[in-house]
């Protein structure tokens, strides 16, 4: 097949990890006789420096015209002044909106070889295989009105959390479709005991449950879910929740796997190009040192092969190669135990490429 893939390396370790994912995708294309055309574009802090815009028009156009977009990470101390008019994150929010990607999919699965890297006891984490589906374009991160003002002489701020039934239904439906291909269970997370928007969320979740009786449904309050993820994470299959709850819970769950450097994600919508990115940020503390773990980005590329290009076998080949090199004992610095030898970013990417065959 032929596919156009836009690469957005971004800032910090972004270019380092995207480079390795590109190597892996190129090797997959070669091995399976596909043609992947890559276009690398500016986005984030580097785009602010070059053009004054975190998402230049040329970048957005390239993304909209491609089959899939693979992003490294954006941001860093240079652009994080809270009073700055343009910030790298604005580019990311605009990109998600423009691509219409309303569901963020984050698998949290422990590679058996990394069981001892998890902060939880091995018997708690051995069966963990969760997919988070986080609503991405609504809720409190986008609700209006939002602002800072003086009230009675005091600095105040306010945000609005709003969801309509269509936004809730479509993201729950993505969860149902995923669950049907997995273990058939959906956990819908809300705060219906306090928030009106969550009571609408729960009503719609119950309707979706009634329409999909082959799927086991449960409603869980977000505070309880924060506890369950630590004491019984193996009980969950697909977890669907709103923008802010999903942001926090999926970061909590990510720790189960031992390192941010292992976790991929996809942002999907209604048929346009998907946006794939590791869940970690630009890691300015290690940028330029050649020690970043590229596996989250390589696993994001595997999700791209599966969800945007329909190449299930190729996706599995990449995931199996990653499992294989971890089982063989190769570790980047973030995964290595003290005193254990570690490999750098480029070497890890090379090992994955070698393990593809
Ligand atoms: P971070 O994820 O960049 O780093 C947190 C810690 O994890 C750091 O110690 C870092 O060294 C380590 N780490 C992260 N990825 C790693 C990898 N692949 N290999 C090895 N170690 C890794 O989070 P942060 O420090 O809170 O944020 C840094 C910058 O990234 C900020 O500007 C933030 O806004 C931005 N950020 C961007 C995105 C994105 O682009 N989607 C997401 C989160 C944070």
Coordinates of C-alpha atoms and ligand atoms in Angstrom, one line a residue, residues 13 17 71-77 80 89 92 96 259-261 277-286 291-294 334, ligand 1:
X13 CA 13.5 14.5 22.9
X17 CA 12.4 9.4 19.4
X71 CA 4.0 13.5 16.8
X72 CA 7.1 13.4 19.2
X73 CA 6.4 16.0 21.9
X74 CA 6.1 19.7 22.2
X75 CA 7.0 22.3 24.9
X76 CA 9.8 23.0 27.3
X77 CA 11.1 25.7 29.7
X80 CA 6.6 27.9 29.3
X89 CA 0.3 23.5 23.8
X92 CA -1.5 20.7 20.0
X96 CA -6.6 17.9 17.7
X259 CA 8.1 4.2 32.7
X260 CA 6.4 7.0 30.7
X261 CA 8.9 6.0 28.0
X277 CA 2.1 10.2 19.9
X278 CA 3.9 8.8 23.0
X279 CA 2.2 10.0 26.2
X280 CA 5.4 11.5 27.6
X281 CA 6.4 15.1 27.1
X282 CA 9.5 16.6 25.6
X283 CA 11.7 15.6 28.7
X284 CA 13.9 18.7 28.6
X285 CA 16.0 17.2 31.4
X286 CA 17.4 14.5 29.1
X291 CA 19.3 8.4 26.3
X292 CA 15.6 8.9 25.7
X293 CA 13.5 5.7 25.5
X294 CA 12.1 5.6 21.9
X334 CA 14.7 4.9 32.4
Ligands
LIG1 P1 7.9 14.6 30.6 O1 7.0 13.5 30.2 O2 8.5 15.4 29.5 O3 9.0 14.1 31.6 C1 8.7 13.6 32.9 C2 9.9 12.7 33.3 O4 9.9 11.5 32.6 C3 11.3 13.4 33.1 O5 12.1 13.0 34.1 C4 11.7 12.7 31.8 O6 13.1 12.7 31.7 C5 11.1 11.3 31.8 N1 10.8 10.9 30.5 C6 9.8 11.3 29.7 N2 9.8 10.6 28.5 C7 10.9 9.8 28.6 C8 11.5 8.9 27.6 N3 11.0 8.7 26.4 N4 12.6 8.3 28.0 C9 13.1 8.4 29.2 N5 12.6 9.3 30.2 C10 11.5 10.0 29.8 O7 7.0 15.6 31.4 P2 7.3 17.1 32.0 O8 8.7 17.1 32.5 O9 6.2 17.4 32.9 O10 7.1 18.0 30.8 C11 8.2 18.5 30.0 C12 7.6 19.4 28.8 O11 6.8 18.5 28.0 C13 6.7 20.5 29.3 O12 6.9 21.6 28.5 C14 5.3 19.9 29.0 O13 4.3 20.9 28.8 C15 5.5 19.1 27.8 N6 4.6 18.0 27.5 C16 4.2 17.8 26.2 C17 3.4 16.8 25.9 C18 3.0 16.5 24.5 O14 3.7 17.0 23.6 N7 1.9 15.8 24.2 C19 2.9 15.9 26.9 C20 3.3 16.1 28.3 C21 4.2 17.2 28.6

